[in-house]
Short mmCIF file of C-alpha atoms in Angstrom, two decimals:
data_model
loop_
_atom_site.label_atom_id
_atom_site.label_comp_id
_atom_site.label_asym_id
_atom_site.label_seq_id
_atom_site.Cartn_x
_atom_site.Cartn_y
_atom_site.Cartn_z
CA VAL C 1 -5.55 18.47 3.13
CA GLN C 2 -9.02 19.60 4.16
CA SER C 3 -10.71 17.11 1.86
CA TYR C 4 -8.75 14.25 3.44
CA LEU C 5 -9.58 15.48 6.93
CA ALA C 6 -13.25 15.64 6.00
CA GLY C 7 -13.03 12.15 4.53
CA ILE C 8 -11.52 10.75 7.72
CA GLU C 9 -14.26 12.38 9.78
CA TRP C 10 -16.96 10.92 7.52
CA ILE C 11 -15.44 7.42 7.54
CA ALA C 12 -15.10 7.46 11.32
CA ALA C 13 -18.74 8.49 11.75
CA ALA C 14 -19.94 5.75 9.39
CA SER C 15 -17.91 2.89 10.87
CA ARG C 16 -19.15 0.83 13.78
CA ALA C 17 -16.11 -1.43 14.11
CA VAL C 18 -13.64 -0.87 16.93
CA ASN C 19 -10.52 -2.67 15.70
CA LEU C 20 -8.32 -0.47 13.49
CA PHE C 21 -8.03 -3.03 10.68
CA GLU C 22 -11.75 -3.80 10.72
CA ARG C 23 -12.57 -0.16 10.04
CA PRO C 24 -12.42 1.39 6.57
CA GLY C 25 -9.21 3.29 5.83
CA ILE C 26 -8.23 6.10 3.51
CA SER C 27 -5.45 6.43 0.92
CA VAL C 28 -3.53 9.63 0.34
CA LYS C 29 -2.06 10.52 -3.04
CA LEU C 30 1.07 12.49 -2.22
CA SER C 31 1.08 14.31 -5.56
CA ALA C 32 -2.24 15.82 -4.51
CA LEU C 33 -0.57 17.32 -1.45
CA HIS C 34 2.36 18.91 -3.24
CA ALA C 35 2.65 20.17 -6.82
CA ARG C 36 6.41 19.47 -6.92
CA TYR C 37 6.27 15.92 -5.60
CA SER C 38 9.34 14.49 -7.36
CA ILE C 39 12.81 13.26 -6.41
CA THR C 40 14.41 16.38 -7.93
CA GLN C 41 12.53 18.47 -5.35
CA ALA C 42 13.14 16.10 -2.44
CA ASP C 43 14.34 18.73 0.07
CA ARG C 44 11.41 21.01 -0.65
CA VAL C 45 8.95 18.12 -0.53
CA MET C 46 10.26 16.96 2.84
CA ALA C 47 9.99 20.47 4.25
CA GLU C 48 6.55 21.31 2.83
CA LEU C 49 4.67 18.05 2.23
CA LEU C 50 5.50 16.23 5.47
CA PRO C 51 3.71 18.72 7.76
CA ARG C 52 0.56 18.42 5.63
CA LEU C 53 0.76 14.64 5.65
CA LYS C 54 1.37 14.51 9.39
CA ALA C 55 -1.76 16.61 9.97
CA ILE C 56 -3.73 13.95 8.09
CA LEU C 57 -2.07 11.16 10.10
CA CYS C 58 -2.89 12.91 13.37
CA ALA C 59 -6.54 13.03 12.32
CA GLY C 60 -6.42 9.35 11.34
CA ARG C 61 -4.88 8.38 14.67
CA THR C 62 -7.49 10.34 16.61
CA ALA C 63 -10.33 8.77 14.60
CA ASN C 64 -8.73 5.28 14.63
CA ILE C 65 -8.65 5.28 10.82
CA ALA C 66 -5.69 3.84 8.89
CA VAL C 67 -4.02 6.15 6.39
CA SER C 68 -2.07 4.62 3.48
CA LEU C 69 0.36 6.31 1.12
CA ASP C 70 -1.04 5.56 -2.32
CA ALA C 71 1.25 4.19 -5.04
CA GLU C 72 2.20 6.41 -7.96
CA GLU C 73 4.74 6.35 -10.80
CA ALA C 74 7.99 4.37 -10.50
CA ASN C 75 10.18 7.49 -10.57
CA ARG C 76 8.54 8.61 -7.32
CA LEU C 77 9.11 5.36 -5.42
CA GLU C 78 12.40 6.32 -3.73
CA LEU C 79 10.92 9.57 -2.44
CA GLU C 80 7.78 7.85 -1.21
CA LEU C 81 9.86 5.29 0.68
CA ALA C 82 11.91 8.09 2.27
CA ILE C 83 8.72 9.85 3.36
CA TYR C 84 7.28 6.59 4.69
CA GLN C 85 10.38 5.81 6.73
CA ASN C 86 10.35 9.34 8.14
CA LEU C 87 6.77 8.85 9.32
CA LEU C 88 7.44 5.46 10.89
CA GLU C 89 10.49 6.78 12.74
CA ASP C 90 8.66 9.85 14.05
CA PRO C 91 8.12 9.38 17.82
CA GLU C 92 4.79 11.21 17.49
CA PHE C 93 3.34 8.21 15.63
CA ALA C 94 5.05 5.43 17.55
CA ASP C 95 1.69 4.28 18.93
CA PHE C 96 -0.19 4.44 15.60
CA ALA C 97 -0.30 1.17 13.63
CA GLY C 98 -2.34 2.66 10.81
CA ILE C 99 0.40 4.17 8.62
CA GLY C 100 0.11 2.07 5.48
CA PHE C 101 2.02 1.64 2.23
CA VAL C 102 0.65 0.60 -1.16
CA LEU C 103 2.95 -1.71 -3.15
CA GLN C 104 2.56 -2.25 -6.91
CA ALA C 105 3.47 -5.78 -8.01
CA TYR C 106 3.98 -4.80 -11.65
CA GLN C 107 7.11 -2.85 -10.76
CA LYS C 108 10.27 -4.89 -11.22
CA ARG C 109 11.51 -3.66 -7.83
CA ALA C 110 8.39 -4.85 -5.98
CA VAL C 111 9.91 -7.90 -4.28
CA TYR C 112 12.85 -5.83 -3.06
CA VAL C 113 10.51 -3.17 -1.69
CA ALA C 114 8.47 -5.86 0.07
CA GLU C 115 11.62 -7.17 1.73
CA ALA C 116 12.71 -3.64 2.65
CA LEU C 117 9.33 -2.90 4.26
CA GLY C 118 9.54 -6.11 6.28
CA ALA C 119 13.06 -5.27 7.41
CA LEU C 120 12.07 -1.70 8.34
CA ALA C 121 9.04 -2.81 10.35
CA THR C 122 11.14 -5.44 12.11
CA LYS C 123 13.89 -2.94 12.89
CA LEU C 124 11.37 -0.50 14.39
CA ASN C 125 9.49 -3.36 16.08
CA ARG C 126 6.10 -2.20 14.89
CA ARG C 127 3.34 -3.56 12.66
CA ILE C 128 2.48 -1.79 9.43
CA PRO C 129 -0.31 -2.37 6.91
CA VAL C 130 0.88 -3.01 3.35
CA ARG C 131 -1.65 -3.14 0.50
CA LEU C 132 -0.48 -5.22 -2.46
CA VAL C 133 -1.96 -4.22 -5.82
CA LYS C 134 -1.13 -5.15 -9.42
CA GLY C 135 -0.52 -1.55 -10.58
CA ALA C 136 -2.33 1.36 -12.19
CA TYR C 137 0.03 3.33 -14.43
CA TRP C 138 1.24 0.70 -16.91
CA ASP C 139 0.60 2.68 -20.12
CA SER C 140 2.24 5.86 -18.83
CA GLU C 141 5.22 3.94 -17.41
CA ILE C 142 5.86 2.31 -20.80
CA LYS C 143 5.45 5.56 -22.72
CA HIS C 144 7.65 7.52 -20.32
CA ALA C 145 10.44 4.96 -20.63
CA GLN C 146 10.18 5.10 -24.43
CA VAL C 147 10.25 8.90 -24.52
CA MET C 148 13.31 8.93 -22.24
CA GLY C 149 15.06 6.36 -24.41
CA LEU C 150 15.66 4.07 -21.43
CA PRO C 151 17.18 0.62 -22.04
CA GLY C 152 14.30 -1.09 -20.25
CA TYR C 153 11.01 -0.58 -18.47
CA PRO C 154 10.44 -0.20 -14.72
CA VAL C 155 7.39 -2.47 -14.96
CA PHE C 156 6.78 -5.96 -16.32
CA THR C 157 5.48 -6.03 -19.88
CA ARG C 158 3.54 -9.30 -19.65
CA LYS C 159 0.59 -9.90 -17.34
CA GLU C 160 1.81 -13.34 -16.27
CA TYR C 161 5.05 -11.81 -14.99
CA THR C 162 3.08 -9.37 -12.87
CA ASP C 163 0.95 -12.24 -11.55
CA VAL C 164 4.09 -14.15 -10.51
CA SER C 165 5.53 -11.00 -8.94
CA TYR C 166 2.29 -10.53 -7.00
CA LEU C 167 2.53 -14.02 -5.52
CA ALA C 168 6.22 -13.55 -4.74
CA CYS C 169 5.44 -10.31 -2.89
CA ALA C 170 2.55 -11.99 -1.08
CA GLU C 171 4.91 -14.73 0.11
CA ILE C 172 7.31 -12.10 1.48
CA LEU C 173 4.59 -10.10 3.22
CA LEU C 174 3.08 -13.19 4.85
CA GLY C 175 6.57 -14.22 5.94
CA HIS C 176 6.78 -10.93 7.82
CA ALA C 177 3.24 -11.14 9.23
CA THR C 178 4.50 -10.46 12.76
CA HIS C 179 5.36 -6.93 11.67
CA ILE C 180 3.24 -6.52 8.53
CA TYR C 181 -0.53 -6.64 8.14
CA PRO C 182 -0.94 -7.73 4.48
CA GLN C 183 -3.87 -6.34 2.53
CA PHE C 184 -4.32 -8.17 -0.77
CA ALA C 185 -6.21 -6.22 -3.42
CA THR C 186 -7.19 -8.78 -6.04
CA HIS C 187 -10.16 -10.08 -8.01
CA ASN C 188 -8.36 -13.22 -9.20
CA ALA C 189 -9.64 -16.51 -7.76
CA LEU C 190 -6.35 -18.35 -8.33
CA THR C 191 -4.42 -15.56 -6.58
CA VAL C 192 -6.84 -15.68 -3.66
CA ALA C 193 -6.53 -19.46 -3.33
CA SER C 194 -2.73 -19.23 -3.52
CA ILE C 195 -2.61 -16.59 -0.79
CA ILE C 196 -4.88 -18.61 1.51
CA THR C 197 -2.56 -21.60 1.05
CA MET C 198 0.54 -19.45 1.71
CA ALA C 199 -1.04 -18.02 4.86
CA GLU C 200 -1.71 -21.52 6.17
CA GLN C 201 1.88 -22.55 5.43
CA HIS C 202 3.20 -19.51 7.31
CA GLY C 203 0.80 -20.07 10.21
CA VAL C 204 -0.95 -16.74 9.63
CA ALA C 205 -4.48 -16.73 11.05
CA PRO C 206 -7.39 -15.44 8.93
CA ASP C 207 -7.47 -12.22 10.96
CA GLY C 208 -3.77 -11.66 10.24
CA PHE C 209 -4.42 -10.47 6.69
CA GLU C 210 -7.28 -9.31 4.51
CA PHE C 211 -8.52 -9.25 0.92
CA GLN C 212 -9.70 -6.06 -0.73
CA ARG C 213 -11.53 -5.29 -3.95
CA LEU C 214 -12.54 -2.30 -6.01
CA HIS C 215 -16.13 -1.14 -5.59
CA GLY C 216 -18.34 -2.89 -8.14
CA MET C 217 -15.78 -5.57 -9.02
CA GLY C 218 -15.24 -9.15 -7.85
CA GLU C 219 -18.30 -9.12 -5.61
CA THR C 220 -19.16 -12.82 -6.02
CA LEU C 221 -15.63 -13.96 -5.16
CA HIS C 222 -15.32 -11.67 -2.17
CA ASP C 223 -18.75 -12.65 -0.85
CA GLN C 224 -17.39 -16.20 -0.60
CA LEU C 225 -14.28 -14.94 1.20
CA VAL C 226 -16.42 -13.16 3.77
CA LEU C 227 -18.31 -16.41 4.41
CA LEU C 228 -15.05 -18.35 4.59
CA LYS C 229 -13.52 -15.92 7.07
CA GLY C 230 -16.68 -16.01 9.19
CA ALA C 231 -16.51 -19.78 9.36
CA SER C 232 -12.84 -19.92 10.31
#
């Protein structure tokens, strides 16, 4: 917890922007906050992890820094969603729009989660940031499913399927732009162009969503996006 608090303090000191979504944010890996972060330990996790996470959120709210729950393995998704809903429904954070969720498009349930997030934000009448990524645990997800002898995989096994899922999720998030602030993490020029077109079709202004990239990757593409956003 202390390392996250220190990170929030450092980010806040380094940022000159005022608007929450123009300032850098921070992602929290829940498994780093609790050694038993799994659905089989749900009651214990809720009792022990939530107070630690809420301390981080309080610091983020005070510093005007968004805090996102980072995506992990598929077998932790249900628990992460339960934790996320608990945070959004907590009256203590009713005025904090910086509680974010990271959605992995390579999971076969991604489009359903995107719809569920839109419905939850609409029900609570608040805006939430959702970062859409391709996914980061493909090898381990495949191997785990094989070891368990499962009849299928929780993730798509072909890249083109993940790419289609990504665009389908993007369409859903932009369709809920009144209550969702979409954050598209991609280095793919076709994906970027498709999202810009979708945003125009949904009437979402350039400041109603953002593109993100990993440090050291996709710099040329994202430099052009910065210029495009500045001109719009």
